Every structure is written in C-alpha cells, then in structure tokens.
Short mmCIF file of C-alpha atoms in Angstrom, two decimals:
data_model
loop_
_atom_site.label_atom_id
_atom_site.label_comp_id
_atom_site.label_asym_id
_atom_site.label_seq_id
_atom_site.Cartn_x
_atom_site.Cartn_y
_atom_site.Cartn_z
CA MET U 8 293.94 134.47 144.41
CA ALA U 9 291.11 131.92 144.72
CA THR U 10 288.56 132.22 147.50
CA PHE U 11 288.85 129.49 150.14
CA THR U 12 285.33 127.94 150.50
CA THR U 13 283.63 124.88 151.95
CA THR U 14 284.10 123.20 148.58
CA ASN U 15 287.84 122.72 149.10
CA ALA U 16 288.08 123.02 152.87
CA VAL U 17 288.81 119.94 155.00
CA GLY U 18 287.45 119.28 158.50
CA GLU U 19 283.94 120.71 158.28
CA ARG U 20 281.65 118.82 160.65
CA GLU U 21 278.54 117.18 159.27
CA ASP U 22 275.18 118.74 160.10
CA LEU U 23 272.99 115.76 160.97
CA SER U 24 269.70 116.47 162.72
CA ASP U 25 269.20 114.68 166.04
CA VAL U 26 265.51 114.19 165.24
CA ILE U 27 264.31 111.17 163.22
CA THR U 28 261.18 111.75 161.16
CA ARG U 29 258.94 108.76 160.51
CA ILE U 30 257.53 109.29 157.03
CA ASP U 31 255.18 106.33 157.01
CA PRO U 32 251.96 107.12 158.91
CA GLU U 33 251.18 105.07 162.01
CA GLU U 34 247.51 105.94 162.47
CA THR U 35 245.31 102.90 163.03
CA PRO U 36 241.79 104.30 163.57
CA ILE U 37 239.85 101.02 163.70
CA PHE U 38 242.38 99.21 165.89
CA SER U 39 242.52 102.22 168.22
CA ALA U 40 238.74 102.73 168.42
CA LEU U 41 237.71 99.16 169.17
CA LYS U 42 237.53 97.90 172.74
CA LYS U 43 240.30 95.65 174.02
CA GLU U 44 239.46 92.32 175.65
CA THR U 45 241.21 89.14 176.75
CA GLY U 46 240.31 85.65 175.56
CA ASN U 47 241.32 82.25 176.92
CA GLY U 48 241.41 80.02 173.85
CA VAL U 49 242.48 79.98 170.22
CA PHE U 50 238.80 80.00 169.24
CA VAL U 51 236.98 82.84 170.99
CA GLU U 52 233.22 82.36 171.25
CA TRP U 53 230.37 84.60 172.32
CA GLN U 54 226.57 84.57 172.23
CA VAL U 55 224.12 86.98 170.61
CA GLN U 56 220.56 87.17 171.93
CA GLU U 57 217.74 88.19 169.60
CA LEU U 58 214.59 89.57 171.23
CA ALA U 59 211.16 88.42 170.11
CA ALA U 60 209.50 90.70 167.59
CA ALA U 61 207.58 93.56 169.19
CA SER U 62 203.80 93.15 169.18
CA ALA U 63 201.18 95.86 168.74
CA THR U 64 198.39 93.51 169.89
CA ASN U 65 199.56 92.63 173.38
CA TYR U 66 196.24 93.05 175.17
CA GLN U 67 194.65 90.25 177.18
CA ASN U 68 191.26 89.34 178.59
CA GLU U 69 190.75 89.81 182.29
CA GLY U 70 191.44 86.53 184.08
CA ALA U 71 192.93 84.91 180.96
CA ASP U 72 195.34 82.00 181.37
CA ALA U 73 198.98 82.50 180.43
CA THR U 74 200.25 81.25 177.09
CA TYR U 75 203.82 80.19 176.75
CA ASP U 76 205.97 80.84 173.71
CA THR U 77 209.16 78.98 173.00
CA PRO U 78 212.06 81.15 174.23
CA THR U 79 214.37 82.55 171.56
CA ALA U 80 217.67 80.67 171.66
CA THR U 81 220.96 82.53 171.56
CA THR U 82 223.21 82.48 168.50
CA ARG U 83 226.71 81.18 169.17
CA LEU U 84 229.48 82.93 167.23
CA GLY U 85 233.26 82.66 167.26
CA ASN U 86 236.49 83.74 165.64
CA TYR U 87 239.99 82.28 165.57
CA MET U 88 243.00 83.83 167.23
CA GLN U 89 245.65 84.85 164.72
CA ILE U 90 249.36 85.17 165.47
CA SER U 91 251.02 88.31 164.09
CA GLN U 92 254.65 89.18 164.73
CA LYS U 93 257.57 91.43 163.86
CA ASP U 94 261.21 90.41 164.28
CA ALA U 95 264.50 92.31 164.36
CA GLN U 96 268.19 91.68 164.92
CA VAL U 97 270.60 94.45 165.99
CA SER U 98 274.38 94.07 166.12
CA GLY U 99 276.21 94.76 169.35
CA THR U 100 278.31 97.38 167.58
CA LEU U 101 275.24 99.36 166.47
CA ASP U 102 273.95 99.41 170.02
CA ALA U 103 277.32 100.69 171.27
CA VAL U 104 278.20 103.44 168.79
CA ASP U 105 277.00 107.03 169.14
CA LYS U 106 273.88 107.57 167.00
CA ALA U 107 271.82 110.58 165.99
CA GLY U 108 268.21 110.68 167.12
CA ARG U 109 268.25 107.70 169.51
CA ASP U 110 270.35 106.14 172.22
CA LYS U 111 270.06 102.35 172.14
CA GLU U 112 269.20 100.94 168.71
CA THR U 113 267.50 97.83 170.12
CA ALA U 114 265.02 99.91 172.15
CA TYR U 115 264.34 102.13 169.16
CA GLN U 116 263.66 99.14 166.91
CA LYS U 117 261.23 97.69 169.46
CA VAL U 118 259.16 100.87 169.26
CA LEU U 119 259.20 100.79 165.46
CA LYS U 120 258.26 97.12 165.25
CA GLY U 121 255.36 97.67 167.64
CA LEU U 122 254.02 100.46 165.42
CA GLU U 123 254.48 98.33 162.32
CA LEU U 124 252.58 95.46 163.93
CA ARG U 125 249.60 97.73 164.68
CA ARG U 126 249.61 98.87 161.06
CA ASP U 127 249.68 95.27 159.83
CA ILE U 128 246.60 94.47 161.94
CA GLU U 129 244.79 97.58 160.68
CA LYS U 130 245.47 96.64 157.06
CA TYR U 131 244.42 93.05 157.71
CA LEU U 132 241.06 94.17 159.14
CA HIS U 133 240.30 95.78 155.77
CA SER U 134 241.05 92.61 153.81
CA ASP U 135 238.41 90.08 152.75
CA THR U 136 239.42 87.09 154.87
CA ALA U 137 237.15 84.44 156.37
CA ARG U 138 238.06 82.80 159.66
CA SER U 139 240.17 79.65 159.40
CA GLY U 140 241.32 77.13 161.99
CA SER U 141 243.96 75.65 159.69
CA ASP U 142 247.56 76.45 160.46
CA PRO U 143 248.33 79.34 160.28
CA ARG U 144 245.03 80.34 161.89
CA LYS U 145 243.30 83.40 160.47
CA ALA U 146 240.77 85.73 162.09
CA GLY U 147 237.65 86.62 160.14
CA THR U 148 237.88 90.29 159.13
CA LEU U 149 235.25 93.04 159.14
CA SER U 150 233.64 92.07 155.83
CA SER U 151 233.07 88.50 157.06
CA TRP U 152 230.73 89.73 159.81
CA ILE U 153 228.72 92.60 158.31
CA THR U 154 225.35 91.82 156.70
CA ASN U 155 223.62 95.22 156.76
CA VAL U 156 225.04 96.46 153.47
CA ASP U 157 224.12 98.55 150.48
CA ASP U 158 225.67 96.85 147.47
CA ALA U 159 225.28 96.67 143.71
CA SER U 160 223.15 94.04 142.02
CA GLY U 161 225.14 90.84 141.71
CA THR U 162 227.08 91.13 144.95
CA SER U 163 226.39 88.64 147.72
CA ALA U 164 227.08 89.86 151.26
CA ALA U 165 228.70 87.61 153.83
CA THR U 166 226.64 85.23 155.95
CA GLY U 167 227.64 87.22 159.02
CA ASP U 168 229.32 84.54 161.13
CA GLY U 169 232.92 84.99 159.97
CA THR U 170 232.88 81.92 157.71
CA ASP U 171 232.73 83.74 154.35
CA VAL U 172 233.24 87.15 152.73
CA PRO U 173 231.29 89.18 150.15
CA ASP U 174 232.08 88.32 146.54
CA MET U 175 232.01 92.00 145.41
CA SER U 176 230.90 91.01 141.91
CA GLY U 177 228.47 93.88 141.35
CA THR U 178 229.06 96.81 139.02
CA ASN U 179 230.93 99.61 140.74
CA ARG U 180 229.10 102.89 141.32
CA ALA U 181 229.74 106.34 142.77
CA LEU U 182 229.28 106.94 146.49
CA THR U 183 226.00 108.63 147.47
CA LEU U 184 224.43 109.67 150.74
CA ALA U 185 221.45 107.44 149.97
CA GLN U 186 223.73 104.39 150.08
CA ILE U 187 225.08 105.41 153.49
CA ASP U 188 221.54 106.09 154.74
CA THR U 189 220.38 102.64 153.61
CA ALA U 190 223.16 100.85 155.50
CA MET U 191 222.70 103.12 158.52
CA GLN U 192 218.95 102.47 158.63
CA ALA U 193 219.46 98.71 158.38
CA ALA U 194 221.95 98.70 161.27
CA TYR U 195 219.71 100.97 163.36
CA THR U 196 216.65 98.79 162.71
CA ASP U 197 218.60 95.77 163.95
CA GLY U 198 219.53 97.53 167.20
CA GLY U 199 222.87 99.13 166.30
CA GLN U 200 223.99 102.73 166.44
CA PRO U 201 227.04 103.09 164.15
CA ASN U 202 229.23 106.01 165.18
CA MET U 203 232.16 105.72 162.74
CA LEU U 204 232.10 106.11 158.97
CA VAL U 205 235.47 104.67 157.93
CA VAL U 206 236.60 105.82 154.49
CA SER U 207 239.72 105.71 152.36
CA PRO U 208 241.44 109.00 151.44
CA ALA U 209 239.81 108.89 147.98
CA LYS U 210 236.38 108.21 149.45
CA LYS U 211 236.84 111.02 151.99
CA ALA U 212 237.31 113.44 149.12
CA ALA U 213 234.25 112.00 147.37
CA PHE U 214 232.19 112.21 150.55
CA SER U 215 233.12 115.86 151.10
CA ASP U 216 231.86 116.63 147.60
CA LEU U 217 228.40 115.27 148.36
CA ASN U 218 225.76 117.91 148.93
CA SER U 219 222.92 117.43 151.39
CA GLY U 220 221.14 119.27 154.15
CA SER U 221 222.23 116.45 156.45
CA VAL U 222 225.90 117.32 156.08
CA ALA U 223 227.13 119.40 159.01
CA THR U 224 229.06 122.53 158.03
CA ASN U 225 232.52 122.99 159.51
CA GLN U 226 232.94 126.19 161.49
CA ILE U 227 236.24 127.84 162.43
CA ASN U 228 236.46 130.41 165.23
CA TYR U 229 239.54 132.62 165.30
CA THR U 230 240.67 134.45 168.44
CA ALA U 231 242.65 136.93 166.35
CA PRO U 232 242.31 138.33 162.80
CA ARG U 233 243.63 135.93 160.19
CA GLU U 234 243.38 135.29 156.49
CA ALA U 235 240.10 133.66 155.46
CA ALA U 236 240.11 129.86 155.28
CA ILE U 237 238.31 127.78 152.68
CA VAL U 238 236.73 124.69 154.24
CA GLY U 239 236.30 121.83 151.78
CA SER U 240 235.96 118.83 154.07
CA VAL U 241 233.21 117.20 156.09
CA SER U 242 234.10 115.45 159.34
CA LEU U 243 230.62 114.75 160.68
CA TYR U 244 227.51 113.30 159.09
CA LEU U 245 224.14 113.72 160.80
CA SER U 246 221.95 110.98 159.38
CA ASP U 247 218.30 110.35 160.18
CA PHE U 248 219.45 107.51 162.44
CA GLY U 249 222.37 109.02 164.32
CA GLN U 250 225.66 110.84 164.07
CA LEU U 251 228.64 109.42 162.18
CA ASP U 252 232.19 110.63 162.69
CA VAL U 253 233.93 110.50 159.33
CA VAL U 254 237.26 108.72 159.92
CA ILE U 255 239.97 108.52 157.26
CA ASP U 256 241.90 105.26 157.19
CA ARG U 257 244.92 105.06 154.90
CA PHE U 258 244.53 101.29 154.72
CA ALA U 259 240.85 101.31 153.73
CA SER U 260 239.82 100.08 150.29
CA ASP U 261 238.39 102.50 147.76
CA ASP U 262 235.57 100.09 146.84
CA ARG U 263 233.74 100.33 150.18
CA VAL U 264 233.02 102.32 153.33
CA TYR U 265 232.25 100.86 156.76
CA LEU U 266 229.71 102.08 159.31
CA LEU U 267 230.96 100.73 162.63
CA ASP U 268 229.43 100.73 166.10
CA SER U 269 232.52 100.75 168.33
CA ASP U 270 230.46 99.47 171.29
CA TYR U 271 229.90 96.13 169.57
CA ALA U 272 233.35 95.16 168.33
CA SER U 273 236.67 94.56 170.05
CA ILE U 274 240.20 93.30 169.61
CA CYS U 275 240.61 90.21 171.76
CA THR U 276 244.05 88.85 172.74
CA LEU U 277 245.39 85.90 174.70
CA PRO U 278 246.88 86.61 178.16
CA ASN U 279 250.57 87.58 178.00
CA ARG U 280 250.39 87.54 174.19
CA ASN U 281 249.37 91.16 173.63
CA PHE U 282 252.33 92.83 171.88
CA ALA U 283 254.67 90.73 173.98
CA VAL U 284 258.40 91.35 173.52
CA GLN U 285 260.28 88.06 173.41
CA GLU U 286 264.06 88.06 173.57
CA MET U 287 265.40 85.38 171.26
CA ALA U 288 268.36 83.09 171.97
CA LYS U 289 271.69 84.85 171.52
CA THR U 290 273.80 83.12 168.88
CA GLY U 291 276.39 85.78 168.10
CA ASP U 292 277.32 89.41 168.52
CA SER U 293 273.77 90.71 168.16
CA GLU U 294 270.48 91.13 170.01
CA LYS U 295 267.47 89.36 168.51
CA PHE U 296 263.88 89.94 169.55
CA GLN U 297 260.34 89.35 168.44
CA ILE U 298 257.19 91.36 169.12
CA LEU U 299 254.18 89.07 168.97
CA THR U 300 250.45 89.34 169.47
CA GLU U 301 247.85 86.58 169.33
CA TRP U 302 244.58 88.32 168.61
CA THR U 303 241.20 88.13 166.95
CA LEU U 304 238.34 90.40 165.94
CA LYS U 305 235.30 89.93 168.16
CA VAL U 306 232.14 91.35 166.59
CA SER U 307 229.77 90.95 169.51
CA ALA U 308 226.73 92.12 167.52
CA PRO U 309 227.24 91.77 163.74
CA LYS U 310 223.92 93.43 162.93
CA ALA U 311 225.01 96.62 164.72
CA HIS U 312 227.34 97.52 161.83
CA GLY U 313 226.86 98.42 158.19
CA ALA U 314 228.79 98.85 154.96
CA VAL U 315 228.48 100.23 151.45
CA TYR U 316 230.11 97.99 148.81
CA ASP U 317 230.87 98.13 145.09
CA LEU U 318 232.11 101.70 144.97
CA SER U 319 234.08 102.99 142.02
#
C-alpha cells in the first residue's frame, strides 16, 4: 500500500511569507548626506566670495595714509532645476484583493516609487552631465563643479561652473593614497574640509588594501567571548588635512573617487515639488499617480571639494 504524501494530496495550503524583501539596495549616501534647500526658480543662482590673498608684509608707518584696493567681486554661479519622476498605475481589483506583505497596493507602490526616484537621483549625480537649460532641463552633476582633482596626464578637469565635465582621456592608473592626499590638500588650501570619501564597491576594496600609517585601524570590542574576527576593511582615513569617512556608493563609477565637503553642497528643490505625489486623472478601473521632484545640485563652494580621476 502506497504512502499518502503531500505529492498526491489535495488541499494543502500555500506557505507564502507575509514579508516582502526588497533585493535592490536603496542606499543613497550622497543624496542623504547633502543639505536640503528650497529654490524659487528653474535656474538657481548663488554667489561665492573669494578673500584677498593673505599678506605677510602688512605693516604700516605711523601716521601713514590709507591705501585703497579694489574690492574682490563675488563669483555668480547657477544650476538648472531638473524634473525627475516615477509613475505607476494600479488596477482597482489589485487594491481590493487580499495580498501578502501589504494592504493597499497603491500605497505600497508609492513607497517603492519614492525609493526608486531617490536612487535615480543618486545615480545621476555620478554621471558626467553639464547643466543645460534646453528642454528637458538638466542639472550639472558633481564632476561639472569639481576642479581640485588628481588626474592622469591628458585629462582636462571641468571649468568648475557646471557648464562642462572632465574629458577623462588620461591613462587609467591604480588608486593610491598619494592621489587622495593631493586632492585633499588642494581642497583644504582653497578653504574646504572634505569629510566624505565616496567610493565604488571595487574602489572600497582597493582602498582597504592600501597600506599607510595614516590609515586608522578598525577595533572591535566584545562584551562576551566570541570567535576571533578578521578585519579587512578601512572605514576612516586620517589625512594630513582632515578626517575622511569612507562611504561606499553602489552607483559610483570605478574610474574615480570623490572627496566631498557636505557643508558646501545641497539638493535644492522647488516649493511643493519635492517628491510630490500627484494623483492623475482617472480614466478607467485603476488608480494612476506620479511622484515628481524638481531639483538641482547646488555646490555653494566648488573649491571645497576634490576628486581623483582616471582610475583603473
């Protein structure tokens, strides 16, 4: 007599978890770290003031008349607002039926589309895109603003006003601490204090393999006996010109690393256009919506940042 098993039985209930796992990562380190501001036009402008060069000979005769130098004018910079959006359409039936892991499908999709929109912005910031006022408007990305760079011979850095991007035509080379130090020193000399070293996953592994007395050693303190752990990563770099938190960005390019001063860059959006949910006209048995943001990258002090280009 054959054994009666689940193979030939009828009526066994399905075992479907009530938890939905999002496989795609949603981390957006640059977008999250930068300040958030509001602008009032499609072209956001700001001014940068350069101080006169410091003098080591500022000593005067007693009773001397004043001499008047021409004041240093401000530099006027600007970037275009860019419209980014995510759309979705959910049938009335899907909203009504019983679902695992969520209640109302429309609400769930709004959360997902908001996360996807953040990821799109993060990936865009890593692209080489100059600002453009032509329709569709485009915001100048990080590489269009940074001039304090260590690059290979043959590469031309951007002008630093958002109007162009580096050509990245130099011969690729391996990442070194000397390259990072060069960019860090240049940014520091120009008044910046970069606090983020943004690297791709591949460059994080390469950075952890670098050996220098300036690399801080990770320490793990256990409150109870445990198996020994092998630490192979570096999350903090103490340079001669300040501390850099090593931040992994899944959307970063392998051919560069950025040294960012989060005090001098921000994401600027138009009022009521910051991840605004817009319900679209109903034309059938479905709910349609759009999540939209009109934003730009505001680099309030381009010289405060640095980069290393032309990495293999």
